[in-house]
PDB file of C-alpha atoms in Angstrom:
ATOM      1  CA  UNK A  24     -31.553 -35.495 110.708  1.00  0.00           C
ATOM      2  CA  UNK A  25     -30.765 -32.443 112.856  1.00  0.00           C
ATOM      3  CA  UNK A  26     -27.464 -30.521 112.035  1.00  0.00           C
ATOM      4  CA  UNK A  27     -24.821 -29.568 114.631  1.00  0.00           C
ATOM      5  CA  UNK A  28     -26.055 -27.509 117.228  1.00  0.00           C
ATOM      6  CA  UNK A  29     -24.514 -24.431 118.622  1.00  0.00           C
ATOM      7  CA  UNK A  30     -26.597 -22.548 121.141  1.00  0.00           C
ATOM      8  CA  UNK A  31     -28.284 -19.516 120.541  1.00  0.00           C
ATOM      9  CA  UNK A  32     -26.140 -16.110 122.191  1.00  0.00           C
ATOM     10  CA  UNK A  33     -30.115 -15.470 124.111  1.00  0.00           C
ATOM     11  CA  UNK A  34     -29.739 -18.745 125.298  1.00  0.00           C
ATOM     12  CA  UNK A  35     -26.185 -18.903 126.705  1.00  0.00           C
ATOM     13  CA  UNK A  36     -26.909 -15.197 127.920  1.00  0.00           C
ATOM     14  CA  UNK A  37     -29.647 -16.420 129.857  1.00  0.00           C
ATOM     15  CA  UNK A  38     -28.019 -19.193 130.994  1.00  0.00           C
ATOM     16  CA  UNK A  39     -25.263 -17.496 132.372  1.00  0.00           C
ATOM     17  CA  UNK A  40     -26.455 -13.940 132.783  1.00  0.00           C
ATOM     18  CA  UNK A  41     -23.581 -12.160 134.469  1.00  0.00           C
ATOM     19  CA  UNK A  42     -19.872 -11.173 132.674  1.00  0.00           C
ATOM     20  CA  UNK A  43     -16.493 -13.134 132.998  1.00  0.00           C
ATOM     21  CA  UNK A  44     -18.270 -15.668 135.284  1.00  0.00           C
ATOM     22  CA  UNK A  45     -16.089 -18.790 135.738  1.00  0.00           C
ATOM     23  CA  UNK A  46     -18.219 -21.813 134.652  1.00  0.00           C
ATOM     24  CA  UNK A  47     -17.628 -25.632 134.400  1.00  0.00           C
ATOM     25  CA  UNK A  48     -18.968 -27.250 131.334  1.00  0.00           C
ATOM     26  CA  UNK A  49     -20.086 -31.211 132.235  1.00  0.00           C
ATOM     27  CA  UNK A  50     -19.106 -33.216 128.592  1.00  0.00           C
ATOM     28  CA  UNK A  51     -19.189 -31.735 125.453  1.00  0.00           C
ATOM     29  CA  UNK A  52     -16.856 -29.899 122.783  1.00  0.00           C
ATOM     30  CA  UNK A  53     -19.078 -26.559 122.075  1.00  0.00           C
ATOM     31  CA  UNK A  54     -20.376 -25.267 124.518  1.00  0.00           C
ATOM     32  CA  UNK A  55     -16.760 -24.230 126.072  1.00  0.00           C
ATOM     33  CA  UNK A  56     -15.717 -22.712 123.177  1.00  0.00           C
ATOM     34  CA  UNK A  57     -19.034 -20.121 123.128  1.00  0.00           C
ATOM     35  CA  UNK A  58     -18.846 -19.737 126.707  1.00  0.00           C
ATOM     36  CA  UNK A  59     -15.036 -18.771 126.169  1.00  0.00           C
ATOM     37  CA  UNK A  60     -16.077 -16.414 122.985  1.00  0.00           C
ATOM     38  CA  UNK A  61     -18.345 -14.823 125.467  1.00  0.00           C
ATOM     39  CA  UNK A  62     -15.536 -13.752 127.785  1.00  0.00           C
ATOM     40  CA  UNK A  63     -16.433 -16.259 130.606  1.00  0.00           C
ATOM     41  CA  UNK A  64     -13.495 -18.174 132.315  1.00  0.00           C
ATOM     42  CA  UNK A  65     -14.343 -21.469 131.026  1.00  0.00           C
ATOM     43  CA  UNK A  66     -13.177 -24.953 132.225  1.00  0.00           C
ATOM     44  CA  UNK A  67     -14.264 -28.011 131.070  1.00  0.00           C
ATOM     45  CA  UNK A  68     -14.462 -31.958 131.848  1.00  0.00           C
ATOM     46  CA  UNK A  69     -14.701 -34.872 129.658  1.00  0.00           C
ATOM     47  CA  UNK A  70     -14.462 -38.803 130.122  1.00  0.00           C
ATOM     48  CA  UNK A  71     -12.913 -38.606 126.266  1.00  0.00           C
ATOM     49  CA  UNK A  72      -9.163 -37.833 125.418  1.00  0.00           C
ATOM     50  CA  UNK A  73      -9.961 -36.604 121.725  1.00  0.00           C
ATOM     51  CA  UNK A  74     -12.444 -34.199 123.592  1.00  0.00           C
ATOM     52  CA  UNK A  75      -9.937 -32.786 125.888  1.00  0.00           C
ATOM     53  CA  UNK A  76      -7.682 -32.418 123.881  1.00  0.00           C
ATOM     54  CA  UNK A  77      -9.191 -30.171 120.677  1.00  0.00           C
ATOM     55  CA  UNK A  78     -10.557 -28.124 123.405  1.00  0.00           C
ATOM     56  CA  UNK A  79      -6.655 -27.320 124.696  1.00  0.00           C
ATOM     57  CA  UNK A  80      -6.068 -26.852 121.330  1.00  0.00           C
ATOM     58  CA  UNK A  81      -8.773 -23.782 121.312  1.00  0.00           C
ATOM     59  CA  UNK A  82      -7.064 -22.642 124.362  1.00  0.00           C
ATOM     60  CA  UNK A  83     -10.138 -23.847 126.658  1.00  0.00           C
ATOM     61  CA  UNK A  84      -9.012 -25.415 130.203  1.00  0.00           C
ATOM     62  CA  UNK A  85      -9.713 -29.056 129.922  1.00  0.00           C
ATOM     63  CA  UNK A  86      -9.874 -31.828 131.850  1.00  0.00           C
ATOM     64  CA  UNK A  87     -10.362 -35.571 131.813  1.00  0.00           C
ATOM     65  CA  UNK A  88     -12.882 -36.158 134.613  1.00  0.00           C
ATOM     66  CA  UNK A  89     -15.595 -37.357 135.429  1.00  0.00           C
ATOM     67  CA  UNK A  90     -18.792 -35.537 136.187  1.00  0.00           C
ATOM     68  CA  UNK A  91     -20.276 -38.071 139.078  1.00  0.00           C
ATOM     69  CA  UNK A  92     -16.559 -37.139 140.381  1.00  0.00           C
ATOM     70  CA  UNK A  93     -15.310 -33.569 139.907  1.00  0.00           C
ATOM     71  CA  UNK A  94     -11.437 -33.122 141.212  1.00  0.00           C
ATOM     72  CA  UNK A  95     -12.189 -29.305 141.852  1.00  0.00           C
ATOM     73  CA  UNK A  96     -12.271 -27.843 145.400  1.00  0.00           C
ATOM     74  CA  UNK A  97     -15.741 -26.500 147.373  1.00  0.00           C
ATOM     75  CA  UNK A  98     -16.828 -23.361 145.470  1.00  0.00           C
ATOM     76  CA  UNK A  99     -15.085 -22.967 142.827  1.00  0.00           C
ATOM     77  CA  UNK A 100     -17.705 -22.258 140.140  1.00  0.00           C
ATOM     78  CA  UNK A 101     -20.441 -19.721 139.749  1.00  0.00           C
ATOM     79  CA  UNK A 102     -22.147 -21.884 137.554  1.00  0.00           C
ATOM     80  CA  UNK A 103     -21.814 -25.357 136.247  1.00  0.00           C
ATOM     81  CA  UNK A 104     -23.371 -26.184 132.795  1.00  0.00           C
ATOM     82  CA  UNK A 105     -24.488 -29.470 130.903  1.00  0.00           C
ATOM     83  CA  UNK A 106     -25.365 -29.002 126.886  1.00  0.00           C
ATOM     84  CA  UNK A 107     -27.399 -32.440 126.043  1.00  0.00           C
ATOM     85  CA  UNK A 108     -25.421 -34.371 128.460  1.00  0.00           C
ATOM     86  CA  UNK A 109     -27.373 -34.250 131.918  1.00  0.00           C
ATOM     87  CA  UNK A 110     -29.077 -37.556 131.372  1.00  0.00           C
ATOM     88  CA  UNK A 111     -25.891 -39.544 131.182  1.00  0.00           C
ATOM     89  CA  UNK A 112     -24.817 -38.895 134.752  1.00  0.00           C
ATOM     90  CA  UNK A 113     -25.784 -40.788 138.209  1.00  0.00           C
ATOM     91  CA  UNK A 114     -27.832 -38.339 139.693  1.00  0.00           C
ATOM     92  CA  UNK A 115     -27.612 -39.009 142.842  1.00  0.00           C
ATOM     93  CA  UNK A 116     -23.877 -38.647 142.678  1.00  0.00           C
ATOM     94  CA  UNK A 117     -23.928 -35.545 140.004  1.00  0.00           C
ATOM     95  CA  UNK A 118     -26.389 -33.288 141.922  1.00  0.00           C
ATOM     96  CA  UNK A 119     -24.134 -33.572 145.450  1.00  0.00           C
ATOM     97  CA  UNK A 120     -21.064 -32.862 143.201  1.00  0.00           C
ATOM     98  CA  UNK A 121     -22.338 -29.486 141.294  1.00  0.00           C
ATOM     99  CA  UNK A 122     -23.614 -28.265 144.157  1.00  0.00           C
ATOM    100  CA  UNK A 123     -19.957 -28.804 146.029  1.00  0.00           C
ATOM    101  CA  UNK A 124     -18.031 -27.288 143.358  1.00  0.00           C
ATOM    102  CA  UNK A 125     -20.666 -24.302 143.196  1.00  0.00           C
ATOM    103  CA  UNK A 126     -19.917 -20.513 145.052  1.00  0.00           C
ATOM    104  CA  UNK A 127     -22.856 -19.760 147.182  1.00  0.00           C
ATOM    105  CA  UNK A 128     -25.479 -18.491 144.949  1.00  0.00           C
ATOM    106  CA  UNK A 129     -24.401 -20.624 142.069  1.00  0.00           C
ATOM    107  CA  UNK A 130     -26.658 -22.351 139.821  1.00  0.00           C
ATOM    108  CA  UNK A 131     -26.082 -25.643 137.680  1.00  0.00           C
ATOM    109  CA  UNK A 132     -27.355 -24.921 134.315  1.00  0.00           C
ATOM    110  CA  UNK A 133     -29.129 -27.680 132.253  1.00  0.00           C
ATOM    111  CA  UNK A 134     -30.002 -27.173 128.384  1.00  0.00           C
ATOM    112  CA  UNK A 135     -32.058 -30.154 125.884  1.00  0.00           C
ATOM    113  CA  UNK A 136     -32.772 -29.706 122.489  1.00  0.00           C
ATOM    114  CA  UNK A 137     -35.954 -31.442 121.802  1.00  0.00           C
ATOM    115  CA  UNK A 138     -37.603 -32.065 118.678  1.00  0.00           C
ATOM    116  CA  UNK A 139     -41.197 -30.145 118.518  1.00  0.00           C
ATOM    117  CA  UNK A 140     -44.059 -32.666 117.161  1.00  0.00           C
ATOM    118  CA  UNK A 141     -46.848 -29.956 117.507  1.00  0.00           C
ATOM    119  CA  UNK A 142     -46.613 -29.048 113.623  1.00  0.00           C
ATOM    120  CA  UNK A 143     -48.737 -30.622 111.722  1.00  0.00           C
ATOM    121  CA  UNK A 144     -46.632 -32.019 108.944  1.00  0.00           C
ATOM    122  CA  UNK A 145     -43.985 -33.443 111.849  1.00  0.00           C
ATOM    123  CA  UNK A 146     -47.460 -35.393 113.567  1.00  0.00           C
ATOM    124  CA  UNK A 147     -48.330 -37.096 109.994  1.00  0.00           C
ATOM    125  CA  UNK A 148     -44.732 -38.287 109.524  1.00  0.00           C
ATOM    126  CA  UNK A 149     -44.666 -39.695 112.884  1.00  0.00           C
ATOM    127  CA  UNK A 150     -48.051 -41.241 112.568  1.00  0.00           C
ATOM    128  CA  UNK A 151     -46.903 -43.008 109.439  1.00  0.00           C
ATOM    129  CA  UNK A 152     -43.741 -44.131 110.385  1.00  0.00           C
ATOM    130  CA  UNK A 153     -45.069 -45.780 113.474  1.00  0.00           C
ATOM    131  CA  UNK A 154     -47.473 -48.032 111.555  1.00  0.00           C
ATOM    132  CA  UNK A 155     -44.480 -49.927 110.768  1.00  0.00           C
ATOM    133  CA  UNK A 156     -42.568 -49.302 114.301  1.00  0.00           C
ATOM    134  CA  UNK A 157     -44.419 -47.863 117.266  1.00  0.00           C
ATOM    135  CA  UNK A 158     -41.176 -46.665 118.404  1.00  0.00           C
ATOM    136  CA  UNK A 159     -40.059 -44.578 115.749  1.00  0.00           C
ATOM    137  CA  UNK A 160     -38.906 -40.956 116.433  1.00  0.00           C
ATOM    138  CA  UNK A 161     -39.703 -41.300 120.155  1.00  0.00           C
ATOM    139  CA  UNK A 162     -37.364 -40.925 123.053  1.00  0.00           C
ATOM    140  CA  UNK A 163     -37.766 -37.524 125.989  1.00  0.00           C
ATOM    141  CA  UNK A 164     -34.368 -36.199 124.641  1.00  0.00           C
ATOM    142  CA  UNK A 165     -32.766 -36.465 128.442  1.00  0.00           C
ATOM    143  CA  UNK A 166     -36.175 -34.403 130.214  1.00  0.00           C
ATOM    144  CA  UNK A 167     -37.238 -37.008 132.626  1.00  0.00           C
ATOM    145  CA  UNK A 168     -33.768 -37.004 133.971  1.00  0.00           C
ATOM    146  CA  UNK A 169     -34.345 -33.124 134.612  1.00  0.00           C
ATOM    147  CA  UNK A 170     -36.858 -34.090 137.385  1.00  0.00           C
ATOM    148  CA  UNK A 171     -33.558 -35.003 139.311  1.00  0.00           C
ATOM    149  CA  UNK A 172     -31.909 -31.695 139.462  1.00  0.00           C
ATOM    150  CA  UNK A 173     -35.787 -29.953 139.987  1.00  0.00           C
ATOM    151  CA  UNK A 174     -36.250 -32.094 142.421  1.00  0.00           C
ATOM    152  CA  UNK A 175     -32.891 -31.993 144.721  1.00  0.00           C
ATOM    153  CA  UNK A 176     -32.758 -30.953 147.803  1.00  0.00           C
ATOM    154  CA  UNK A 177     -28.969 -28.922 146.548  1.00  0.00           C
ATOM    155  CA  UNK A 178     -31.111 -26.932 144.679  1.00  0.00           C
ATOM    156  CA  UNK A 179     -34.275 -25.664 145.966  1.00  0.00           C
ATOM    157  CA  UNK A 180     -35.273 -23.092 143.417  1.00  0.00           C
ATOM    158  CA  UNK A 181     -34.996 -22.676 139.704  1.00  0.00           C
ATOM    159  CA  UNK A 182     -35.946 -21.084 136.886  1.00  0.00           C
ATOM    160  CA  UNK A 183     -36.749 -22.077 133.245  1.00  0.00           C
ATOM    161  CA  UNK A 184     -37.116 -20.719 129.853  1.00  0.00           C
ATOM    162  CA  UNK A 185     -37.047 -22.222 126.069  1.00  0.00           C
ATOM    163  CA  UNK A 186     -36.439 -20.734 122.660  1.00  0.00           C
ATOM    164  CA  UNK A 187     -37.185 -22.557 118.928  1.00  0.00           C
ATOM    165  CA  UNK A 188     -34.955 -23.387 117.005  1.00  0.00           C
ATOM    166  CA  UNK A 189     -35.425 -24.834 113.295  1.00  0.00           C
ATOM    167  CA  UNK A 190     -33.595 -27.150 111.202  1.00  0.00           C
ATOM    168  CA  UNK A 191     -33.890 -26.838 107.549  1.00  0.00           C
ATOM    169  CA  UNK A 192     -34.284 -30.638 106.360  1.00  0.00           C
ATOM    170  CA  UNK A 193     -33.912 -31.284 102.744  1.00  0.00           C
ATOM    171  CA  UNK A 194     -35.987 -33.975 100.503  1.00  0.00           C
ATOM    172  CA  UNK A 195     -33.311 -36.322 100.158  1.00  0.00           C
ATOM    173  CA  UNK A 196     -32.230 -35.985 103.632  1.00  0.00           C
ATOM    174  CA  UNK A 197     -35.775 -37.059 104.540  1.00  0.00           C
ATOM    175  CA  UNK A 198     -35.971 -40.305 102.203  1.00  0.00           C
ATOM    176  CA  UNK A 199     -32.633 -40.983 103.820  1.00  0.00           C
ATOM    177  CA  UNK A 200     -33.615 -41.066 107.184  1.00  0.00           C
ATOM    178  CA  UNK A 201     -36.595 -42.836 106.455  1.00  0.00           C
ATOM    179  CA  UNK A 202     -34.578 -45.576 104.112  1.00  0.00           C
ATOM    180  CA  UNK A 203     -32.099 -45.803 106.980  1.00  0.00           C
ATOM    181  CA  UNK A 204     -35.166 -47.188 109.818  1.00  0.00           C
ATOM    182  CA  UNK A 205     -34.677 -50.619 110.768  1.00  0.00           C
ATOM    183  CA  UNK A 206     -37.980 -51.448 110.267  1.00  0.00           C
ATOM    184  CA  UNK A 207     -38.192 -49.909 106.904  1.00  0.00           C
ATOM    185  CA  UNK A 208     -34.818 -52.023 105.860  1.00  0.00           C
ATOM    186  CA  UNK A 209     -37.001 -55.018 106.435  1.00  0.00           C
ATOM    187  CA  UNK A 210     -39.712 -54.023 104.535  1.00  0.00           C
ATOM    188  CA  UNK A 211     -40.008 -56.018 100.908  1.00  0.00           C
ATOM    189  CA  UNK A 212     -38.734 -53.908  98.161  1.00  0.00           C
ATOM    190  CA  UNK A 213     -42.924 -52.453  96.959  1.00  0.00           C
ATOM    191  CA  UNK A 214     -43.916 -51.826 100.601  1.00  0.00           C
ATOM    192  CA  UNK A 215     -40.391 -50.207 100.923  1.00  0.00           C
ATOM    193  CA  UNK A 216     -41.268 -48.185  97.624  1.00  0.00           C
ATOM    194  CA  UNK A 217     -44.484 -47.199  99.202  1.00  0.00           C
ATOM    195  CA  UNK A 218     -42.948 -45.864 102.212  1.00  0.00           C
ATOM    196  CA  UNK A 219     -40.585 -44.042 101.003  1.00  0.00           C
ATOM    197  CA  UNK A 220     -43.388 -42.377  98.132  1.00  0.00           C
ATOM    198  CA  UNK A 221     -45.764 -41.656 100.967  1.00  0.00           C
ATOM    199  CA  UNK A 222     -43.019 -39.590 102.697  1.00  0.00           C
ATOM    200  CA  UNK A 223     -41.721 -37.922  99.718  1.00  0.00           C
ATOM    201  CA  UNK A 224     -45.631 -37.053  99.111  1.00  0.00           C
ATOM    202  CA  UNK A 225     -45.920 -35.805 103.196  1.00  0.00           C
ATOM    203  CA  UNK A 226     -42.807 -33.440 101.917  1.00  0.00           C
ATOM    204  CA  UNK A 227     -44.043 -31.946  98.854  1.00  0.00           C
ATOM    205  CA  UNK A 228     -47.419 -30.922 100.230  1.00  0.00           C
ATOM    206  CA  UNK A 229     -46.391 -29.367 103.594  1.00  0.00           C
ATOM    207  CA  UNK A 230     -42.838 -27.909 101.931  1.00  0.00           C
ATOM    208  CA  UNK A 231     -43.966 -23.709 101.123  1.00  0.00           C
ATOM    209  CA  UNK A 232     -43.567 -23.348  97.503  1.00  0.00           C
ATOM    210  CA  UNK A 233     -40.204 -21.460  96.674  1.00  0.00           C
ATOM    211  CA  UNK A 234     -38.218 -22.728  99.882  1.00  0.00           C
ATOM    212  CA  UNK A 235     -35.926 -25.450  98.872  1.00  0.00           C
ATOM    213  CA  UNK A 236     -36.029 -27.693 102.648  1.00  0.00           C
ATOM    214  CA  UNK A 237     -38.566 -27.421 104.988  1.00  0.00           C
ATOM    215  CA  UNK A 238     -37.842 -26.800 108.539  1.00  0.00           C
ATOM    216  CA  UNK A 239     -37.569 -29.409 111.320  1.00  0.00           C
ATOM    217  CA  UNK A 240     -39.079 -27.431 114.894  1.00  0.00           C
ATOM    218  CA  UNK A 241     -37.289 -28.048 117.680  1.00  0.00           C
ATOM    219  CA  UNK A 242     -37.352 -26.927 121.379  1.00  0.00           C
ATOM    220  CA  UNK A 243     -34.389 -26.002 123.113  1.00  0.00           C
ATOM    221  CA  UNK A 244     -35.132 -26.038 126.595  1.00  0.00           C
ATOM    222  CA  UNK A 245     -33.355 -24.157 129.714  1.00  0.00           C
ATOM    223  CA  UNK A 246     -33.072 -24.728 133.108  1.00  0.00           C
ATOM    224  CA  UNK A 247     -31.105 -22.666 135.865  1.00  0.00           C
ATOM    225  CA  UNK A 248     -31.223 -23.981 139.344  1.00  0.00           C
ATOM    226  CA  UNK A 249     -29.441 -22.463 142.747  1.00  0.00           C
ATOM    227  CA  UNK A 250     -27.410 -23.657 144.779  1.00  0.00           C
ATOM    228  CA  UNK A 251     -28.320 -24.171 148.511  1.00  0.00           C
ATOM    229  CA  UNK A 252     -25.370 -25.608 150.717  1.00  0.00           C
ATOM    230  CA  UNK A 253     -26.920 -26.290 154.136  1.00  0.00           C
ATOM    231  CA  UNK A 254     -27.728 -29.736 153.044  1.00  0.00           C
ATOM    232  CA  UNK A 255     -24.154 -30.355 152.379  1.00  0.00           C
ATOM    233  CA  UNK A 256     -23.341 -29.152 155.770  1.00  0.00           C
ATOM    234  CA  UNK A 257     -25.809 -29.798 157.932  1.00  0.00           C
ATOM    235  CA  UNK A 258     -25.225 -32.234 160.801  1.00  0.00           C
ATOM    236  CA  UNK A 259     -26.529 -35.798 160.792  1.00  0.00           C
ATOM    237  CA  UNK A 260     -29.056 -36.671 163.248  1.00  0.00           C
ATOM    238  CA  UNK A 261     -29.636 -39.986 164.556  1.00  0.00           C
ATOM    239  CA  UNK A 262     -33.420 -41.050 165.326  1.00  0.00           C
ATOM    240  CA  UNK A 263     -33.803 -42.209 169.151  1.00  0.00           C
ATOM    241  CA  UNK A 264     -34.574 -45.653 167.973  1.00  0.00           C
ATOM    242  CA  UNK A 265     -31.906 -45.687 165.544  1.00  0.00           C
ATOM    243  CA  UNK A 266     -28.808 -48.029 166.329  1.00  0.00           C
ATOM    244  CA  UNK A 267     -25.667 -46.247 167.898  1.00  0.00           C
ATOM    245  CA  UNK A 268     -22.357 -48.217 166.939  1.00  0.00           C
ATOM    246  CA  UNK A 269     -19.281 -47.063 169.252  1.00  0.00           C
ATOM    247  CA  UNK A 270     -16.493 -46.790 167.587  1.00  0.00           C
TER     248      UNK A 270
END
């Protein structure tokens, strides 16, 4: 149901506060191109060809890489940045890698949009369509995997912010969506019929009379976190009772 996204100018602003930083987008065709309109020196990784590839097009610096494997040099970034993506890399391999590629006081910059279910009318659609499947419009949208970069010992201290953002969502885009659930595809044509006229019915009472779609709240969250490089560099102490190999 939602539209493509482009983020907010408050949000990339925020994100990356300072002018003509150099930044390293992790995955993703947008948000290198609004970095770039920004003025930022912009290069960016992806795992896919097509990717890379309209992004060269738009004169963006891209790369077919990995994120779990960056082929940058130490401290080359002031800030590395992952639109939507985060939750698709190894942590413990991605954390250690931003943090490498980062300048000293660098900060790897996370961003989620996530759909808001404190309105009302979003709760009674939700309700409804989990009497037929409990796990209907669920999911954390990639934020548990945020604990991982809160949590690493690369980056001790962060910062966080979110804005709304709303997506109009039209009648029949609704009755789509809900038509399209695999639970309501193997519903018998009447319950089906009921469904789908119990929706339509949760549209037309919470939809405000002269708009013609009503609005889909979502969250888009905002993390910035800084780099701290001892832990890359400190030496490696062996416990007394440890075993010593020679070598």
């Amino acid at each position: 149901m939602p539209r493509p996204f482009t983020l907010p100018t408050q949000a990339l602003e925020w994100l990356v506060p300072a002018p003509n930083m150099k930044v390293l987008t992790l995955a993703g065709p947008s948000l290198p191109v609004a970095l770039a309109r920004q003025g930022h020196q912009v290069i960016a990784i992806d795992k896919d060809v097509a990717v890379v590839s309209r992004l060269r097009e738009a004169g963006i610096v891209a790369v077919v890489a990995q994120a779990e494997s960056l082929p940058f040099d130490p401290c080359q970034f002031d800030a590395v940045l992952a639109h939507q993506t985060f939750h698709r890399f190894a942590p413990g391999l991605v954390l250690s890698e931003m943090a490498r590629v980062l300048r000293p006081g660098g900060a790897a910059c996370v961003s989620l949009l996530a759909r808001d279910d404190s309105v009302p009318w979003v709760r009674r659609l939700i309700a409804r369509l989990r009497e037929l499947d409990p796990h209907a419009m669920s999911g954390d949208y990639g934020l548990e995997a945020v604990g991982h970069l809160l949590d690493s010992k690369y980056f001790p201290e962060h910062d966080a912010t979110s804005y709304r953002h709303w997506v109009p969502t039209s009648r029949p885009d609704m009755l789509a969506m809900v038509e399209r659930l695999p639970a309501a595809r193997g519903l018998d044509e009447a319950d089906r019929a009921e469904l789908v006229a119990d929706v339509a019915a949760l549209y037309d009472n919470a939809a405000p009379s002269g708009r013609d779609a009503l609005r889909l709240p979502y969250q888009l969250r905002c993390w910035r976190a800084w780099v701290d490089h001892v832990e890359l560099t400190a030496p490696i102490d062996i416990d007394d009772d440890g075993l010593s190999i020679a070598l």
